């Protein structure tokens, strides 16, 4: 018992909470807790107030965001008004394509309540690819699944032109995440 | 909230003022940050294992303290013996150096008679050497007056670096939480680039210095040169100064070899040893230790070292390269950001369907 109490004393409980959330993110599915720990130290954390914009359409995308607490809405400007593409809550993520290319953001993201986000900068992820190949391959595989999901949805005749979805990797593979945080159309 | 440009201008002005008012304090902070950067990867490993940062930092400091004590216990007596022997021989150094140079000149003149006319007379050389030694001795009181600062730095650098390490995550969060959201991604990008560039460069430099120093000491010991441990330490420390460092280390070894053997062939052996070390450093040690740490143009690299040396002495020469690399990376990031904002796809501007089947 004394041994466990000692372990509790030196364990960073805040990091453990963050790790538990990362563990549920589909993008990081299949990673061991040790690998998630290595990934976690690469993240920055920032708090956003309710209604605060996280990024705007057209801005250069350089980072992936994971929601630790709170919720965000993802919208895209139309000729008249704005189209709500998705609402994400804790465990959701967005901006994942910034890990791949330099394209500008195709939607704006706003905090719908006070939220805490983790931010992973692309070059830090690329560093992981150099040093932690197994981890990077797993994440890339998950990312590819997400992209495949996007493409299928985009090509589906039922969805038509409003087929763009946001930030929930392999949503169809993970009904829990899907029901929890993605709403579209 | 004032515009970001004003905040940046104010921040730069404050930093410039701090540098101007207290150069020593800035130097102290820079050295502390350097120590923190060297230790940070170990802290991150502990942090990734969910160990509290403050526990990890305290444990690492205790470990480093123990390692330093062990090094002092095992290596210091040998090093001190060499330093004592060297300082004991210093009074005769001028005479021995003169004899050694005479011997080398005679050896060269005997083999290549045409080169005999190139050498200066003993009197001229003696005068130059004496004025050099007098100049160095004149600086000794100045060095002693700095001794208090050196001792203070030895205490303050670990102290500051401890808090840098312990609170770096908290400081980063504090800064990020106070930044306007529109600047977060660029700030994180800039922060990461600085972290990577400085971290890689400094850690690489430390590893490179240790490896080169150890190899130099081994090589000199094999060649039978006096004070191999001391010369290895000098070579390793000097190696952190780009370009100039290896020359300083090599010159010290050549000087000792010259006085000890008074033979051209040994000097050539020492020069070959140092050239081989430099080659090994360039081809194997540097790519492994520093990696693709900096990609500065050679002219910019040398210019930055000269300017750094003028501004902050040897420390300035060491930190010049990462500093200029950081400025270059930040400029590239800001330029990219500006360019990307100016080239938003048309489909995006008019609210049409983007060419990609995804949104962010």
PDB file of C-alpha atoms in Angstrom, chain B residues 50-343:
ATOM      1  CA  UNK B  50       3.291  10.895 -15.872  1.00  0.00           C
ATOM      2  CA  UNK B  51       5.840  11.908 -13.225  1.00  0.00           C
ATOM      3  CA  UNK B  52       5.267  15.358 -11.726  1.00  0.00           C
ATOM      4  CA  UNK B  53       7.540  17.890 -13.364  1.00  0.00           C
ATOM      5  CA  UNK B  54       8.859  19.292 -10.076  1.00  0.00           C
ATOM      6  CA  UNK B  55       9.685  15.777  -8.845  1.00  0.00           C
ATOM      7  CA  UNK B  56      11.423  14.957 -12.130  1.00  0.00           C
ATOM      8  CA  UNK B  57      13.469  18.186 -12.132  1.00  0.00           C
ATOM      9  CA  UNK B  58      14.507  17.784  -8.475  1.00  0.00           C
ATOM     10  CA  UNK B  59      15.537  14.149  -9.063  1.00  0.00           C
ATOM     11  CA  UNK B  60      17.507  15.036 -12.190  1.00  0.00           C
ATOM     12  CA  UNK B  61      19.301  17.833 -10.340  1.00  0.00           C
ATOM     13  CA  UNK B  62      20.227  15.427  -7.558  1.00  0.00           C
ATOM     14  CA  UNK B  63      21.459  12.930 -10.170  1.00  0.00           C
ATOM     15  CA  UNK B  64      23.533  15.572 -11.960  1.00  0.00           C
ATOM     16  CA  UNK B  65      24.952  16.725  -8.620  1.00  0.00           C
ATOM     17  CA  UNK B  66      25.973  13.162  -7.778  1.00  0.00           C
ATOM     18  CA  UNK B  67      27.497  12.676 -11.260  1.00  0.00           C
ATOM     19  CA  UNK B  68      29.469  15.921 -10.944  1.00  0.00           C
ATOM     20  CA  UNK B  69      30.742  14.881  -7.521  1.00  0.00           C
ATOM     21  CA  UNK B  70      31.788  11.486  -8.879  1.00  0.00           C
ATOM     22  CA  UNK B  71      33.542  13.167 -11.829  1.00  0.00           C
ATOM     23  CA  UNK B  72      35.281  15.560  -9.459  1.00  0.00           C
ATOM     24  CA  UNK B  73      36.357  12.640  -7.294  1.00  0.00           C
ATOM     25  CA  UNK B  74      37.770  10.498 -10.098  1.00  0.00           C
ATOM     26  CA  UNK B  75      38.899  12.964 -12.798  1.00  0.00           C
ATOM     27  CA  UNK B  76      39.694  16.113 -10.878  1.00  0.00           C
ATOM     28  CA  UNK B  77      42.880  14.811  -9.153  1.00  0.00           C
ATOM     29  CA  UNK B  78      44.412  13.952 -12.553  1.00  0.00           C
ATOM     30  CA  UNK B  79      43.328  17.252 -14.050  1.00  0.00           C
ATOM     31  CA  UNK B  80      44.673  19.176 -11.052  1.00  0.00           C
ATOM     32  CA  UNK B  81      48.002  17.358 -11.329  1.00  0.00           C
ATOM     33  CA  UNK B  82      48.263  18.418 -14.969  1.00  0.00           C
ATOM     34  CA  UNK B  83      47.302  22.034 -14.179  1.00  0.00           C
ATOM     35  CA  UNK B  84      49.888  22.113 -11.337  1.00  0.00           C
ATOM     36  CA  UNK B  85      52.580  20.669 -13.606  1.00  0.00           C
ATOM     37  CA  UNK B  86      51.742  23.205 -16.304  1.00  0.00           C
ATOM     38  CA  UNK B  87      51.760  26.165 -13.931  1.00  0.00           C
ATOM     39  CA  UNK B  88      55.075  24.886 -12.441  1.00  0.00           C
ATOM     40  CA  UNK B  89      56.589  24.878 -15.914  1.00  0.00           C
ATOM     41  CA  UNK B  90      55.239  28.280 -16.922  1.00  0.00           C
ATOM     42  CA  UNK B  91      58.247  30.312 -15.668  1.00  0.00           C
ATOM     43  CA  UNK B  92      60.496  28.350 -18.051  1.00  0.00           C
ATOM     44  CA  UNK B  93      57.957  28.381 -20.823  1.00  0.00           C
ATOM     45  CA  UNK B  94      59.336  31.421 -22.651  1.00  0.00           C
ATOM     46  CA  UNK B  95      62.845  29.963 -22.762  1.00  0.00           C
ATOM     47  CA  UNK B  96      61.670  26.493 -23.785  1.00  0.00           C
ATOM     48  CA  UNK B  97      59.393  27.921 -26.420  1.00  0.00           C
ATOM     49  CA  UNK B  98      62.301  29.910 -27.820  1.00  0.00           C
ATOM     50  CA  UNK B  99      64.510  26.851 -27.917  1.00  0.00           C
ATOM     51  CA  UNK B 100      61.770  24.820 -29.545  1.00  0.00           C
ATOM     52  CA  UNK B 101      61.154  27.432 -32.256  1.00  0.00           C
ATOM     53  CA  UNK B 102      64.916  27.631 -32.884  1.00  0.00           C
ATOM     54  CA  UNK B 103      65.091  23.864 -33.234  1.00  0.00           C
ATOM     55  CA  UNK B 104      62.155  23.792 -35.661  1.00  0.00           C
ATOM     56  CA  UNK B 105      63.605  26.667 -37.703  1.00  0.00           C
ATOM     57  CA  UNK B 106      66.934  24.905 -37.930  1.00  0.00           C
ATOM     58  CA  UNK B 107      65.217  21.665 -38.939  1.00  0.00           C
ATOM     59  CA  UNK B 108      63.262  23.421 -41.683  1.00  0.00           C
ATOM     60  CA  UNK B 109      66.288  25.442 -42.854  1.00  0.00           C
ATOM     61  CA  UNK B 110      68.356  22.247 -43.050  1.00  0.00           C
ATOM     62  CA  UNK B 111      65.735  20.494 -45.182  1.00  0.00           C
ATOM     63  CA  UNK B 112      64.613  23.525 -47.212  1.00  0.00           C
ATOM     64  CA  UNK B 113      67.444  26.122 -47.365  1.00  0.00           C
ATOM     65  CA  UNK B 114      65.268  28.564 -49.339  1.00  0.00           C
ATOM     66  CA  UNK B 115      62.830  28.830 -46.392  1.00  0.00           C
ATOM     67  CA  UNK B 116      65.616  29.971 -44.046  1.00  0.00           C
ATOM     68  CA  UNK B 117      65.218  33.629 -45.050  1.00  0.00           C
ATOM     69  CA  UNK B 118      61.560  33.674 -43.997  1.00  0.00           C
ATOM     70  CA  UNK B 119      62.246  33.323 -40.270  1.00  0.00           C
ATOM     71  CA  UNK B 120      62.630  36.327 -37.960  1.00  0.00           C
ATOM     72  CA  UNK B 121      65.660  36.708 -35.696  1.00  0.00           C
ATOM     73  CA  UNK B 122      65.574  35.445 -32.117  1.00  0.00           C
ATOM     74  CA  UNK B 123      65.627  39.017 -30.737  1.00  0.00           C
ATOM     75  CA  UNK B 124      62.561  40.100 -32.730  1.00  0.00           C
ATOM     76  CA  UNK B 125      60.674  36.944 -31.756  1.00  0.00           C
ATOM     77  CA  UNK B 126      61.692  37.312 -28.103  1.00  0.00           C
ATOM     78  CA  UNK B 127      60.406  40.865 -28.060  1.00  0.00           C
ATOM     79  CA  UNK B 128      57.072  39.834 -29.569  1.00  0.00           C
ATOM     80  CA  UNK B 129      56.672  36.911 -27.178  1.00  0.00           C
ATOM     81  CA  UNK B 130      57.508  39.047 -24.153  1.00  0.00           C
ATOM     82  CA  UNK B 131      55.032  41.740 -25.115  1.00  0.00           C
ATOM     83  CA  UNK B 132      52.364  39.038 -25.629  1.00  0.00           C
ATOM     84  CA  UNK B 133      53.017  37.503 -22.195  1.00  0.00           C
ATOM     85  CA  UNK B 134      53.071  40.947 -20.534  1.00  0.00           C
ATOM     86  CA  UNK B 135      49.752  41.749 -22.174  1.00  0.00           C
ATOM     87  CA  UNK B 136      48.242  38.501 -20.862  1.00  0.00           C
ATOM     88  CA  UNK B 137      49.635  39.038 -17.372  1.00  0.00           C
ATOM     89  CA  UNK B 138      48.170  42.560 -17.335  1.00  0.00           C
ATOM     90  CA  UNK B 139      44.735  40.950 -17.721  1.00  0.00           C
ATOM     91  CA  UNK B 140      45.185  38.674 -14.687  1.00  0.00           C
ATOM     92  CA  UNK B 141      43.993  41.227 -12.051  1.00  0.00           C
ATOM     93  CA  UNK B 142      40.963  41.862 -14.261  1.00  0.00           C
ATOM     94  CA  UNK B 143      40.297  38.115 -14.369  1.00  0.00           C
ATOM     95  CA  UNK B 144      40.621  37.900 -10.580  1.00  0.00           C
ATOM     96  CA  UNK B 145      38.134  40.742 -10.189  1.00  0.00           C
ATOM     97  CA  UNK B 146      35.724  38.627 -12.251  1.00  0.00           C
ATOM     98  CA  UNK B 147      36.260  35.645  -9.955  1.00  0.00           C
ATOM     99  CA  UNK B 148      33.456  36.772  -7.637  1.00  0.00           C
ATOM    100  CA  UNK B 149      31.104  37.030 -10.631  1.00  0.00           C
ATOM    101  CA  UNK B 150      32.160  33.562 -11.793  1.00  0.00           C
ATOM    102  CA  UNK B 151      31.420  32.043  -8.376  1.00  0.00           C
ATOM    103  CA  UNK B 152      28.095  33.899  -8.242  1.00  0.00           C
ATOM    104  CA  UNK B 153      27.253  32.618 -11.744  1.00  0.00           C
ATOM    105  CA  UNK B 154      28.126  29.060 -10.702  1.00  0.00           C
ATOM    106  CA  UNK B 155      25.488  29.348  -7.985  1.00  0.00           C
ATOM    107  CA  UNK B 156      22.872  31.377  -9.868  1.00  0.00           C
ATOM    108  CA  UNK B 157      22.913  29.462 -13.176  1.00  0.00           C
ATOM    109  CA  UNK B 158      21.761  26.135 -11.663  1.00  0.00           C
ATOM    110  CA  UNK B 159      19.273  28.082  -9.511  1.00  0.00           C
ATOM    111  CA  UNK B 160      17.692  29.935 -12.455  1.00  0.00           C
ATOM    112  CA  UNK B 161      17.770  26.904 -14.736  1.00  0.00           C
ATOM    113  CA  UNK B 162      16.004  24.848 -12.038  1.00  0.00           C
ATOM    114  CA  UNK B 163      13.084  27.269 -12.050  1.00  0.00           C
ATOM    115  CA  UNK B 164      13.117  27.568 -15.857  1.00  0.00           C
ATOM    116  CA  UNK B 165      12.772  23.798 -16.049  1.00  0.00           C
ATOM    117  CA  UNK B 166      10.231  23.425 -13.269  1.00  0.00           C
ATOM    118  CA  UNK B 167       7.929  26.206 -14.449  1.00  0.00           C
ATOM    119  CA  UNK B 168       8.409  26.184 -18.220  1.00  0.00           C
ATOM    120  CA  UNK B 169       5.031  24.506 -18.877  1.00  0.00           C
ATOM    121  CA  UNK B 170       3.275  26.940 -16.542  1.00  0.00           C
ATOM    122  CA  UNK B 171       5.029  29.936 -18.132  1.00  0.00           C
ATOM    123  CA  UNK B 172       4.073  28.745 -21.624  1.00  0.00           C
ATOM    124  CA  UNK B 173       0.420  28.302 -20.607  1.00  0.00           C
ATOM    125  CA  UNK B 174       0.382  31.705 -18.910  1.00  0.00           C
ATOM    126  CA  UNK B 175       1.682  33.367 -22.088  1.00  0.00           C
ATOM    127  CA  UNK B 176      -0.646  31.413 -24.409  1.00  0.00           C
ATOM    128  CA  UNK B 177      -3.733  32.140 -22.298  1.00  0.00           C
ATOM    129  CA  UNK B 178      -3.048  35.856 -22.583  1.00  0.00           C
ATOM    130  CA  UNK B 179      -2.468  35.922 -26.314  1.00  0.00           C
ATOM    131  CA  UNK B 180      -5.287  36.815 -28.710  1.00  0.00           C
ATOM    132  CA  UNK B 181      -6.602  33.583 -30.339  1.00  0.00           C
ATOM    133  CA  UNK B 182      -5.770  34.845 -33.828  1.00  0.00           C
ATOM    134  CA  UNK B 183      -2.070  34.646 -33.030  1.00  0.00           C
ATOM    135  CA  UNK B 184      -2.034  31.317 -31.247  1.00  0.00           C
ATOM    136  CA  UNK B 185      -1.055  29.049 -34.125  1.00  0.00           C
ATOM    137  CA  UNK B 186       1.736  31.323 -35.293  1.00  0.00           C
ATOM    138  CA  UNK B 187       2.948  31.796 -31.711  1.00  0.00           C
ATOM    139  CA  UNK B 188       2.957  28.044 -31.088  1.00  0.00           C
ATOM    140  CA  UNK B 189       4.743  27.567 -34.419  1.00  0.00           C
ATOM    141  CA  UNK B 190       7.379  30.177 -33.544  1.00  0.00           C
ATOM    142  CA  UNK B 191       7.767  28.772 -30.021  1.00  0.00           C
ATOM    143  CA  UNK B 192       8.242  25.229 -31.340  1.00  0.00           C
ATOM    144  CA  UNK B 193      10.762  26.373 -33.961  1.00  0.00           C
ATOM    145  CA  UNK B 194      12.764  28.229 -31.304  1.00  0.00           C
ATOM    146  CA  UNK B 195      12.578  25.265 -28.967  1.00  0.00           C
ATOM    147  CA  UNK B 196      13.663  22.830 -31.630  1.00  0.00           C
ATOM    148  CA  UNK B 197      16.416  25.004 -33.116  1.00  0.00           C
ATOM    149  CA  UNK B 198      17.965  26.079 -29.820  1.00  0.00           C
ATOM    150  CA  UNK B 199      17.459  22.715 -28.144  1.00  0.00           C
ATOM    151  CA  UNK B 200      18.978  20.697 -30.969  1.00  0.00           C
ATOM    152  CA  UNK B 201      21.844  23.105 -31.438  1.00  0.00           C
ATOM    153  CA  UNK B 202      22.835  23.341 -27.774  1.00  0.00           C
ATOM    154  CA  UNK B 203      22.422  19.645 -27.013  1.00  0.00           C
ATOM    155  CA  UNK B 204      24.280  18.781 -30.212  1.00  0.00           C
ATOM    156  CA  UNK B 205      27.045  21.195 -29.322  1.00  0.00           C
ATOM    157  CA  UNK B 206      27.421  19.694 -25.838  1.00  0.00           C
ATOM    158  CA  UNK B 207      27.581  16.114 -27.172  1.00  0.00           C
ATOM    159  CA  UNK B 208      29.969  17.189 -29.934  1.00  0.00           C
ATOM    160  CA  UNK B 209      32.223  18.985 -27.421  1.00  0.00           C
ATOM    161  CA  UNK B 210      32.380  15.965 -25.113  1.00  0.00           C
ATOM    162  CA  UNK B 211      33.093  13.468 -27.932  1.00  0.00           C
ATOM    163  CA  UNK B 212      35.728  15.674 -29.597  1.00  0.00           C
ATOM    164  CA  UNK B 213      37.336  16.444 -26.220  1.00  0.00           C
ATOM    165  CA  UNK B 214      37.552  12.773 -25.250  1.00  0.00           C
ATOM    166  CA  UNK B 215      38.934  11.762 -28.679  1.00  0.00           C
ATOM    167  CA  UNK B 216      41.485  14.594 -28.591  1.00  0.00           C
ATOM    168  CA  UNK B 217      42.638  13.557 -25.094  1.00  0.00           C
ATOM    169  CA  UNK B 218      42.982   9.926 -26.228  1.00  0.00           C
ATOM    170  CA  UNK B 219      44.832  10.899 -29.407  1.00  0.00           C
ATOM    171  CA  UNK B 220      47.235  13.183 -27.558  1.00  0.00           C
ATOM    172  CA  UNK B 221      47.871  10.520 -24.910  1.00  0.00           C
ATOM    173  CA  UNK B 222      48.706   8.008 -27.670  1.00  0.00           C
ATOM    174  CA  UNK B 223      51.089  10.524 -29.282  1.00  0.00           C
ATOM    175  CA  UNK B 224      52.725  10.998 -25.873  1.00  0.00           C
ATOM    176  CA  UNK B 225      51.957  14.729 -25.617  1.00  0.00           C
ATOM    177  CA  UNK B 226      51.995  16.218 -22.095  1.00  0.00           C
ATOM    178  CA  UNK B 227      48.774  17.244 -20.328  1.00  0.00           C
ATOM    179  CA  UNK B 228      46.421  15.193 -22.568  1.00  0.00           C
ATOM    180  CA  UNK B 229      43.489  15.512 -20.130  1.00  0.00           C
ATOM    181  CA  UNK B 230      43.837  19.285 -19.821  1.00  0.00           C
ATOM    182  CA  UNK B 231      44.250  19.692 -23.589  1.00  0.00           C
ATOM    183  CA  UNK B 232      41.208  17.435 -24.140  1.00  0.00           C
ATOM    184  CA  UNK B 233      39.129  19.670 -21.849  1.00  0.00           C
ATOM    185  CA  UNK B 234      40.409  22.795 -23.665  1.00  0.00           C
ATOM    186  CA  UNK B 235      39.665  21.209 -27.070  1.00  0.00           C
ATOM    187  CA  UNK B 236      36.172  20.094 -26.010  1.00  0.00           C
ATOM    188  CA  UNK B 237      35.281  23.491 -24.528  1.00  0.00           C
ATOM    189  CA  UNK B 238      36.771  25.446 -27.428  1.00  0.00           C
ATOM    190  CA  UNK B 239      34.942  23.223 -29.907  1.00  0.00           C
ATOM    191  CA  UNK B 240      31.619  24.883 -29.017  1.00  0.00           C
ATOM    192  CA  UNK B 241      32.813  28.073 -30.727  1.00  0.00           C
ATOM    193  CA  UNK B 242      32.088  27.491 -34.416  1.00  0.00           C
ATOM    194  CA  UNK B 243      35.071  27.613 -36.798  1.00  0.00           C
ATOM    195  CA  UNK B 244      37.434  29.309 -34.341  1.00  0.00           C
ATOM    196  CA  UNK B 245      37.140  26.702 -31.569  1.00  0.00           C
ATOM    197  CA  UNK B 246      38.919  23.764 -33.226  1.00  0.00           C
ATOM    198  CA  UNK B 247      41.776  26.111 -34.237  1.00  0.00           C
ATOM    199  CA  UNK B 248      42.161  27.283 -30.615  1.00  0.00           C
ATOM    200  CA  UNK B 249      42.173  23.678 -29.334  1.00  0.00           C
ATOM    201  CA  UNK B 250      44.637  22.598 -32.018  1.00  0.00           C
ATOM    202  CA  UNK B 251      46.914  25.597 -31.410  1.00  0.00           C
ATOM    203  CA  UNK B 252      47.117  24.787 -27.687  1.00  0.00           C
ATOM    204  CA  UNK B 253      48.071  21.184 -28.430  1.00  0.00           C
ATOM    205  CA  UNK B 254      50.646  22.255 -31.050  1.00  0.00           C
ATOM    206  CA  UNK B 255      52.172  24.702 -28.574  1.00  0.00           C
ATOM    207  CA  UNK B 256      52.573  22.005 -25.918  1.00  0.00           C
ATOM    208  CA  UNK B 257      53.970  19.534 -28.475  1.00  0.00           C
ATOM    209  CA  UNK B 258      56.375  22.184 -29.774  1.00  0.00           C
ATOM    210  CA  UNK B 259      57.790  22.947 -26.317  1.00  0.00           C
ATOM    211  CA  UNK B 260      57.887  19.268 -25.328  1.00  0.00           C
ATOM    212  CA  UNK B 261      59.486  17.664 -28.411  1.00  0.00           C
ATOM    213  CA  UNK B 262      61.024  20.554 -30.395  1.00  0.00           C
ATOM    214  CA  UNK B 263      60.380  18.443 -33.481  1.00  0.00           C
ATOM    215  CA  UNK B 264      58.530  19.235 -36.665  1.00  0.00           C
ATOM    216  CA  UNK B 265      57.361  15.654 -37.182  1.00  0.00           C
ATOM    217  CA  UNK B 266      55.461  15.583 -33.832  1.00  0.00           C
ATOM    218  CA  UNK B 267      53.817  18.906 -34.663  1.00  0.00           C
ATOM    219  CA  UNK B 268      52.718  17.465 -37.988  1.00  0.00           C
ATOM    220  CA  UNK B 269      51.304  14.435 -36.141  1.00  0.00           C
ATOM    221  CA  UNK B 270      49.321  16.724 -33.811  1.00  0.00           C
ATOM    222  CA  UNK B 271      48.050  18.793 -36.759  1.00  0.00           C
ATOM    223  CA  UNK B 272      47.028  15.585 -38.578  1.00  0.00           C
ATOM    224  CA  UNK B 273      45.263  14.394 -35.388  1.00  0.00           C
ATOM    225  CA  UNK B 274      43.280  17.629 -35.137  1.00  0.00           C
ATOM    226  CA  UNK B 275      42.476  17.686 -38.871  1.00  0.00           C
ATOM    227  CA  UNK B 276      41.257  14.063 -38.626  1.00  0.00           C
ATOM    228  CA  UNK B 277      39.159  15.003 -35.599  1.00  0.00           C
ATOM    229  CA  UNK B 278      37.640  17.914 -37.515  1.00  0.00           C
ATOM    230  CA  UNK B 279      36.871  15.626 -40.456  1.00  0.00           C
ATOM    231  CA  UNK B 280      35.331  13.018 -38.155  1.00  0.00           C
ATOM    232  CA  UNK B 281      33.359  15.775 -36.459  1.00  0.00           C
ATOM    233  CA  UNK B 282      32.034  17.098 -39.776  1.00  0.00           C
ATOM    234  CA  UNK B 283      31.235  13.703 -41.279  1.00  0.00           C
ATOM    235  CA  UNK B 284      29.995  11.697 -38.304  1.00  0.00           C
ATOM    236  CA  UNK B 285      29.674  13.474 -34.954  1.00  0.00           C
ATOM    237  CA  UNK B 286      27.962  16.670 -36.124  1.00  0.00           C
ATOM    238  CA  UNK B 287      25.318  14.987 -38.325  1.00  0.00           C
ATOM    239  CA  UNK B 288      24.452  12.601 -35.484  1.00  0.00           C
ATOM    240  CA  UNK B 289      24.551  15.105 -32.628  1.00  0.00           C
ATOM    241  CA  UNK B 290      23.335  18.370 -34.159  1.00  0.00           C
ATOM    242  CA  UNK B 291      21.445  16.872 -37.118  1.00  0.00           C
ATOM    243  CA  UNK B 292      19.917  19.405 -39.465  1.00  0.00           C
ATOM    244  CA  UNK B 293      20.102  21.984 -36.711  1.00  0.00           C
ATOM    245  CA  UNK B 294      20.957  24.983 -38.794  1.00  0.00           C
ATOM    246  CA  UNK B 295      20.811  25.642 -42.482  1.00  0.00           C
ATOM    247  CA  UNK B 296      22.421  29.067 -42.537  1.00  0.00           C
ATOM    248  CA  UNK B 297      24.392  30.274 -45.519  1.00  0.00           C
ATOM    249  CA  UNK B 298      28.132  30.031 -44.651  1.00  0.00           C
ATOM    250  CA  UNK B 299      28.615  33.795 -45.136  1.00  0.00           C
ATOM    251  CA  UNK B 300      25.691  34.573 -42.804  1.00  0.00           C
ATOM    252  CA  UNK B 301      27.043  31.994 -40.351  1.00  0.00           C
ATOM    253  CA  UNK B 302      30.513  33.582 -40.167  1.00  0.00           C
ATOM    254  CA  UNK B 303      29.042  37.100 -40.063  1.00  0.00           C
ATOM    255  CA  UNK B 304      26.762  36.111 -37.164  1.00  0.00           C
ATOM    256  CA  UNK B 305      29.719  34.610 -35.247  1.00  0.00           C
ATOM    257  CA  UNK B 306      31.757  37.815 -35.709  1.00  0.00           C
ATOM    258  CA  UNK B 307      28.860  40.053 -34.616  1.00  0.00           C
ATOM    259  CA  UNK B 308      28.057  37.721 -31.674  1.00  0.00           C
ATOM    260  CA  UNK B 309      31.707  37.776 -30.606  1.00  0.00           C
ATOM    261  CA  UNK B 310      31.785  41.570 -30.666  1.00  0.00           C
ATOM    262  CA  UNK B 311      28.545  41.862 -28.693  1.00  0.00           C
ATOM    263  CA  UNK B 312      28.904  39.182 -25.995  1.00  0.00           C
ATOM    264  CA  UNK B 313      32.383  37.675 -26.364  1.00  0.00           C
ATOM    265  CA  UNK B 314      32.748  33.880 -26.485  1.00  0.00           C
ATOM    266  CA  UNK B 315      29.177  33.316 -25.278  1.00  0.00           C
ATOM    267  CA  UNK B 316      28.022  35.585 -28.106  1.00  0.00           C
ATOM    268  CA  UNK B 317      29.951  33.481 -30.622  1.00  0.00           C
ATOM    269  CA  UNK B 318      28.299  30.311 -29.308  1.00  0.00           C
ATOM    270  CA  UNK B 319      24.748  31.641 -29.282  1.00  0.00           C
ATOM    271  CA  UNK B 320      25.058  33.657 -32.508  1.00  0.00           C
ATOM    272  CA  UNK B 321      24.206  30.736 -34.806  1.00  0.00           C
ATOM    273  CA  UNK B 322      21.011  29.582 -33.031  1.00  0.00           C
ATOM    274  CA  UNK B 323      19.925  33.217 -32.615  1.00  0.00           C
ATOM    275  CA  UNK B 324      20.261  33.982 -36.329  1.00  0.00           C
ATOM    276  CA  UNK B 325      18.633  30.637 -37.205  1.00  0.00           C
ATOM    277  CA  UNK B 326      15.680  31.553 -34.955  1.00  0.00           C
ATOM    278  CA  UNK B 327      15.310  34.971 -36.596  1.00  0.00           C
ATOM    279  CA  UNK B 328      15.468  33.295 -40.018  1.00  0.00           C
ATOM    280  CA  UNK B 329      12.817  30.686 -39.063  1.00  0.00           C
ATOM    281  CA  UNK B 330      10.503  33.299 -37.525  1.00  0.00           C
ATOM    282  CA  UNK B 331      10.820  35.495 -40.596  1.00  0.00           C
ATOM    283  CA  UNK B 332      10.021  32.483 -42.819  1.00  0.00           C
ATOM    284  CA  UNK B 333       6.965  31.569 -40.703  1.00  0.00           C
ATOM    285  CA  UNK B 334       5.611  35.120 -40.704  1.00  0.00           C
ATOM    286  CA  UNK B 335       6.261  35.451 -44.424  1.00  0.00           C
ATOM    287  CA  UNK B 336       4.430  32.137 -45.053  1.00  0.00           C
ATOM    288  CA  UNK B 337       1.518  33.289 -42.924  1.00  0.00           C
ATOM    289  CA  UNK B 338       1.320  36.556 -44.852  1.00  0.00           C
ATOM    290  CA  UNK B 339       1.584  34.751 -48.215  1.00  0.00           C
ATOM    291  CA  UNK B 340      -1.063  32.164 -47.319  1.00  0.00           C
ATOM    292  CA  UNK B 341      -3.477  34.835 -46.146  1.00  0.00           C
ATOM    293  CA  UNK B 342      -2.988  36.664 -49.414  1.00  0.00           C
ATOM    294  CA  UNK B 343      -3.702  33.516 -51.477  1.00  0.00           C
TER     295      UNK B 343
END
